[in-house]
XYZ file of C-alpha atoms in Angstrom:
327
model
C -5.513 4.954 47.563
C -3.958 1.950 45.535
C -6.052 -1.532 46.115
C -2.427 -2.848 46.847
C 0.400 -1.317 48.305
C 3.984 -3.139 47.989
C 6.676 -1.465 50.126
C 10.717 -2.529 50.607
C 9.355 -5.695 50.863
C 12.437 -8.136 51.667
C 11.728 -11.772 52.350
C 14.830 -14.707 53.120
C 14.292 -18.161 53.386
C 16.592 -19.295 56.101
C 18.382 -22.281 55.843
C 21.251 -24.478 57.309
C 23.181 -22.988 54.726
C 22.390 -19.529 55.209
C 19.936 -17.039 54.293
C 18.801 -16.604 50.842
C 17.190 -13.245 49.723
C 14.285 -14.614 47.515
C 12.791 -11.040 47.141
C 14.944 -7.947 47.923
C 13.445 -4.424 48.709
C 10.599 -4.503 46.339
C 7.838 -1.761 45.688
C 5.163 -1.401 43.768
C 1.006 -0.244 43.678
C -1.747 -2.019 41.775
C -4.988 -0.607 41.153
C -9.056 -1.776 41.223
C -9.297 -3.257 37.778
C -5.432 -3.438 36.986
C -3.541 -6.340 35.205
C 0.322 -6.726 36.835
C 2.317 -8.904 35.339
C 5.221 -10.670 36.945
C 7.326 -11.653 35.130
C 11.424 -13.528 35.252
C 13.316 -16.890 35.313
C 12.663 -19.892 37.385
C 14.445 -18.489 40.720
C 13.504 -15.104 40.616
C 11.177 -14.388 43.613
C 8.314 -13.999 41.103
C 6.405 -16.632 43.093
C 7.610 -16.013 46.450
C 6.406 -12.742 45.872
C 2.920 -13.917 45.017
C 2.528 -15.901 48.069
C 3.760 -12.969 50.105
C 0.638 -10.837 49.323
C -1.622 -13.569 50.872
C 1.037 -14.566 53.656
C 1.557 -18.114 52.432
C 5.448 -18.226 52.113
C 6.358 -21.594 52.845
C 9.218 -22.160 55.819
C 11.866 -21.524 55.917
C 10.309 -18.313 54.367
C 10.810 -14.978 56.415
C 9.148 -11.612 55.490
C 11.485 -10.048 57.332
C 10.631 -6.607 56.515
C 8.148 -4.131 54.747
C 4.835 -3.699 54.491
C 2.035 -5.238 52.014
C -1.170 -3.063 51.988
C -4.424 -4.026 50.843
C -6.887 -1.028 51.163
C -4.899 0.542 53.156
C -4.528 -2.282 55.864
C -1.007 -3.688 56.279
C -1.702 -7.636 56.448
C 1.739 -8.317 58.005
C 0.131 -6.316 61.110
C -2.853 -9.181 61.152
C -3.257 -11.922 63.380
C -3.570 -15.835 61.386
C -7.235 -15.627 62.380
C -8.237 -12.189 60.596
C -5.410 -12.823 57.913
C -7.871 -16.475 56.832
C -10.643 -14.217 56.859
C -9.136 -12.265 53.717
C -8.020 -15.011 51.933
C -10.914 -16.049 49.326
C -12.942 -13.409 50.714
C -10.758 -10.023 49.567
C -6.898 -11.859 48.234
C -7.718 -15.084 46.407
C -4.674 -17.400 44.715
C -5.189 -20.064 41.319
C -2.110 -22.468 41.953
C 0.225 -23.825 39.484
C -0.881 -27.276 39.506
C -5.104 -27.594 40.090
C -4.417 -31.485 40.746
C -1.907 -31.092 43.779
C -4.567 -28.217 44.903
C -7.648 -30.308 44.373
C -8.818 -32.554 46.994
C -9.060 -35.619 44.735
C -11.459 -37.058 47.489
C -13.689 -34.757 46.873
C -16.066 -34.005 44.530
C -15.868 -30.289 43.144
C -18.901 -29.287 45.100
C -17.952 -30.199 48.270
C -14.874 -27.779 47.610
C -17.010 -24.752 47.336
C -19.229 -25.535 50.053
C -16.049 -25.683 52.040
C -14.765 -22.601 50.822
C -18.184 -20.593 50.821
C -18.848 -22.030 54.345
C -16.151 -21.030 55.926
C -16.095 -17.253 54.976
C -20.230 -16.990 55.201
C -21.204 -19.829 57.761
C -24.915 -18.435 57.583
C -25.188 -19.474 53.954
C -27.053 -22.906 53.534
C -25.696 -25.754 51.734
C -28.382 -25.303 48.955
C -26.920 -21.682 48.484
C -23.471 -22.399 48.330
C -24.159 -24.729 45.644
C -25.965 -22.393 43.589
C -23.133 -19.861 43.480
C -20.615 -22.940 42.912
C -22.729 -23.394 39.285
C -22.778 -19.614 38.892
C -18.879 -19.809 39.115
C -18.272 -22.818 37.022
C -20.918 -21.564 34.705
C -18.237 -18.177 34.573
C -15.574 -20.293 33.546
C -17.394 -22.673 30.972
C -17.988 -25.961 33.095
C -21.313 -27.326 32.976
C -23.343 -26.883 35.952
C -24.360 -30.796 36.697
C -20.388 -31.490 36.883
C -20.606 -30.161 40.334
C -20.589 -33.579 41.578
C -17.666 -35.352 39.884
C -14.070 -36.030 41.030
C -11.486 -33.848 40.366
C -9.616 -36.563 38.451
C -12.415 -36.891 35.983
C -11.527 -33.477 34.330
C -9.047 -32.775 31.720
C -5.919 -30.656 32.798
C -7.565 -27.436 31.674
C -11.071 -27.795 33.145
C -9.465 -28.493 36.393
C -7.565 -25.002 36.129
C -10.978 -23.310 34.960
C -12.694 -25.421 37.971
C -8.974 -23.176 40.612
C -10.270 -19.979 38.716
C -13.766 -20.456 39.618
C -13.114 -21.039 43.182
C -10.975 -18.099 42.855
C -14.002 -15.806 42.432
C -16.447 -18.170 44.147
C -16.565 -14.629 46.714
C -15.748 -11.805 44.310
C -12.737 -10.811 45.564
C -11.009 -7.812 44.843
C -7.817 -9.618 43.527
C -6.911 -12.752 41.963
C -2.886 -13.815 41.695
C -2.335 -16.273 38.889
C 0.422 -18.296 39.663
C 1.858 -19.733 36.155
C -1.053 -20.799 35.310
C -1.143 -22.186 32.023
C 1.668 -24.415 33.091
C 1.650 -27.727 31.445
C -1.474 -26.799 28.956
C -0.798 -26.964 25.378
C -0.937 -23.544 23.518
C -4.623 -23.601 22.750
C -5.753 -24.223 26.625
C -3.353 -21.767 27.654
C -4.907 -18.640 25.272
C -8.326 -20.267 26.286
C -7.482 -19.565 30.371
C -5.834 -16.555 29.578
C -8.411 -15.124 27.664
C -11.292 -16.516 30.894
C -8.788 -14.556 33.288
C -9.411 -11.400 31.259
C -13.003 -11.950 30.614
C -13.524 -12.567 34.632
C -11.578 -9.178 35.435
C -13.873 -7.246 33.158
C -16.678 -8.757 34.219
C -16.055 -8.289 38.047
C -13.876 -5.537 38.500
C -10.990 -7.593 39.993
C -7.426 -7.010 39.729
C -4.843 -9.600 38.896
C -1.632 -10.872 39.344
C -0.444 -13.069 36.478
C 3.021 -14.639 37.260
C 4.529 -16.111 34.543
C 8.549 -16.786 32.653
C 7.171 -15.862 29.532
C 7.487 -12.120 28.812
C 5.542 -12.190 25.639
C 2.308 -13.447 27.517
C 2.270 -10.296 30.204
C 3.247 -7.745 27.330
C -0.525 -8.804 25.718
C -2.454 -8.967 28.309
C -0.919 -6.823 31.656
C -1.242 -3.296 32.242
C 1.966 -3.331 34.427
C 5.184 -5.647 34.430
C 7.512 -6.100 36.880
C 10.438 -7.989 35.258
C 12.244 -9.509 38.170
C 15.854 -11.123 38.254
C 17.470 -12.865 41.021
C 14.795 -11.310 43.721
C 15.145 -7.807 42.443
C 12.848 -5.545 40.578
C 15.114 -4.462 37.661
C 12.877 -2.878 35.616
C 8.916 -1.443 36.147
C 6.278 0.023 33.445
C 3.419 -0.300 31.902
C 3.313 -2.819 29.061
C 3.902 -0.714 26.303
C 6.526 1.378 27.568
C 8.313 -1.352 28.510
C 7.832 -3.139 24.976
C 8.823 -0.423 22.924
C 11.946 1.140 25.386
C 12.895 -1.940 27.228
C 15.875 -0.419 29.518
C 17.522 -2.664 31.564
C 19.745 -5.367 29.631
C 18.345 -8.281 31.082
C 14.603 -7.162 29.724
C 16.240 -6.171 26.730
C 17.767 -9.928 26.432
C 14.081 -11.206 27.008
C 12.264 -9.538 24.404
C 15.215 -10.812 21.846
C 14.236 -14.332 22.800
C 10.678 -14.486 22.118
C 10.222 -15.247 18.226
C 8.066 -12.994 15.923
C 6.087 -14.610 13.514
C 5.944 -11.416 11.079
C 9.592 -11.608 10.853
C 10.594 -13.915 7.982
C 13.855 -14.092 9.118
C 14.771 -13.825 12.877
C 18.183 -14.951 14.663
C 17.006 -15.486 18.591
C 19.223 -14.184 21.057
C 19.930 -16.245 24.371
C 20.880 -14.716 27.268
C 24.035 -15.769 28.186
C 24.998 -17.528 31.528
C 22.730 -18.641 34.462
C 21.059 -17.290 37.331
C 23.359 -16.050 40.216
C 23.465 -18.889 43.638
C 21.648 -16.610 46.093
C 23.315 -17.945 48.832
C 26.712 -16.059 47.506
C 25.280 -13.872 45.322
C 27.529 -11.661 43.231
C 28.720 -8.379 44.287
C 27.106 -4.828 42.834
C 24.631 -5.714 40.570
C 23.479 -9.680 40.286
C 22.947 -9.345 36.763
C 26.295 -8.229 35.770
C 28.218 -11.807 35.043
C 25.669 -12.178 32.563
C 26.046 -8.366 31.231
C 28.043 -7.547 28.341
C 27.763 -3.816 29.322
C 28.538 -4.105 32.757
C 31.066 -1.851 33.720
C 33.912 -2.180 36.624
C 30.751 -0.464 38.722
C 28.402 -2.562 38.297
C 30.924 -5.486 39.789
C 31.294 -3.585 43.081
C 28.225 -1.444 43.630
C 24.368 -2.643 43.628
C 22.553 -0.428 41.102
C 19.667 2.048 42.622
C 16.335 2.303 41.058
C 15.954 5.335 39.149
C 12.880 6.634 37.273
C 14.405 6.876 33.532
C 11.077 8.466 32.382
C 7.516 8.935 34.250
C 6.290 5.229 35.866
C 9.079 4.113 34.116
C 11.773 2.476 36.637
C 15.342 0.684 36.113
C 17.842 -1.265 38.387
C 20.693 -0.081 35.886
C 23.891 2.438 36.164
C 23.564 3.074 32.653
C 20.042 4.793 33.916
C 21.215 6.884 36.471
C 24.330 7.993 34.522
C 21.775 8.980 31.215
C 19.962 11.164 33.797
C 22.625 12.821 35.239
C 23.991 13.857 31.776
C 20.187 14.875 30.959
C 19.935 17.090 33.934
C 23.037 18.796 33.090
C 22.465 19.783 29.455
């Protein structure tokens, strides 16, 4: 049994203007110890999808239907009480921006005593602060900074300070939400690297969400590459590196520059992403396509399995495997 079990998930945020279809019949399976990358432009469902897995969509967010299984137990069958229980303790999430997720009234202690409390209310005060050093100690923070502000850290300590809290109670998976945004490109390998070391070290599976393809291709096991709340393509990293398959992964990978390359002409992807209050017709990605076909205008693309664990939103899939099965 997977340690997380994603099933025709579908989740609109509903609006005056109508419903929107942030994610749109989405499935997938992590495993203990797995890396799954997520991975698309701003708009995607990438995020909404994160927040899904510990039931934190904001409103107007609906799940409307699916099912999300950790261990086998569907948490969109759990009450609010037993679903807080999980979070921290079994799901745990690092936020995009530590300051906005930081109590700045607080000093960093008091937020693990508040954290540890709550999940193991016969732990003393004394205790909890001895596995809040043990944590920051994990993530390179000196232990006697337990009692400053949150506002006395730099930008990346106060991320390190999220992760730490993150694994304050060992839980079995960690979702990274972007979060190297706004660090410069040596604090960003630095709290990539600690989310890699922490996984090893405790067993934990993660969920790195991130717009940059080239980061999840290093350091994922899986990648979902996700495009206007679909799944559109799904492999393990280097299957998906060396035979991307759907165009708009294709169109990814030509955008990211490679040093080794002395000369290299980026490609940009033409056009934006679709409204998703009138999304196109057939498949969302084709006004951006230049192989789309009349098809792909009218008709919304099934996923097919191109090659084993290997899955594509794409026409041009289904059509290659239909000529493969009759040769």
């Amino acid at each position: 049994m997977s340690l997380l079990e994603v099933d025709s998930l579908i989740i609109e945020y509903r609006t005056r203007r109508g419903n929107i279809r942030a994610v749109n019949n989405l499935s997938f399976n992590l495993e203990k110890g797995e890396t799954m990358g997520l991975v698309g432009e701003s708009g995607s469902g990438k995020s909404t999808l994160g927040l899904s897995i510990i039931r934190l969509v904001p409103p107007p967010g609906v799940i409307v239907s699916g099912h999300i299984r950790i261990d086998g137990t569907d948490i969109l069958s759990l009450s609010e009480e037993e679903m807080r229980s999980l979070r921290g303790k079994k799901i745990a999430l690092v936020f995009q921006d530590p300051m906005t997720s930081l109590n700045p009234v607080k000093k960093v202690g008091a937020h693990f005593i508040e954290l540890i409390s709550t999940h193991e209310p016969e732990i003393s005060e004394r205790e909890a602060l001895e596995r809040a050093e043990k944590a920051l100690n994990d993530v390179g923070i000196l232990a006697e900074r337990i009692n400053d502000y949150p506002h006395q850290f730099s930008g990346g300590m106060r991320q390190r300070i999220m992760i730490a809290l993150a694994i304050a109670l060992n839980p079995d998976l960690v979702i990274a939400d972007e979060p190297t945004t706004a660090l410069d490109v040596i604090v960003q390998a630095k709290i990539l690297d600690l989310l890699k070391k922490l996984r090893d070290k405790y067993g934990m599976a993660l969920i790195l969400i991130t717009h940059d393809l080239s980061i999840v291709l290093e350091r994922c096991d899986k990648i979902i590459v996700m495009y206007a709340g679909n799944l559109v393509e799904y492999a393990n990293s280097g299957e998906l590196h060396r035979n991307p398959r759907h165009p708009y992964t294709q169109g990814l990978l030509q955008s990211i520059p490679n040093i080794e390359l002395a000369e290299q002409k980026l490609e940009a992807i033409p056009g934006i992403p679709p409204n998703l209050l009138n999304p196109p017709k057939g498949c969302r990605f084709s006004p951006r396509c230049s192989l789309a076909s009349k098809k792909c205008w009218i008709e919304e693309p099934p996923i097919v399995e191109s090659s084993p664990g290997h899955f594509v939103r794409c026409f041009r899939e289904e059509n290659n495997l239909e000529r493969s099965h009759k040769r």
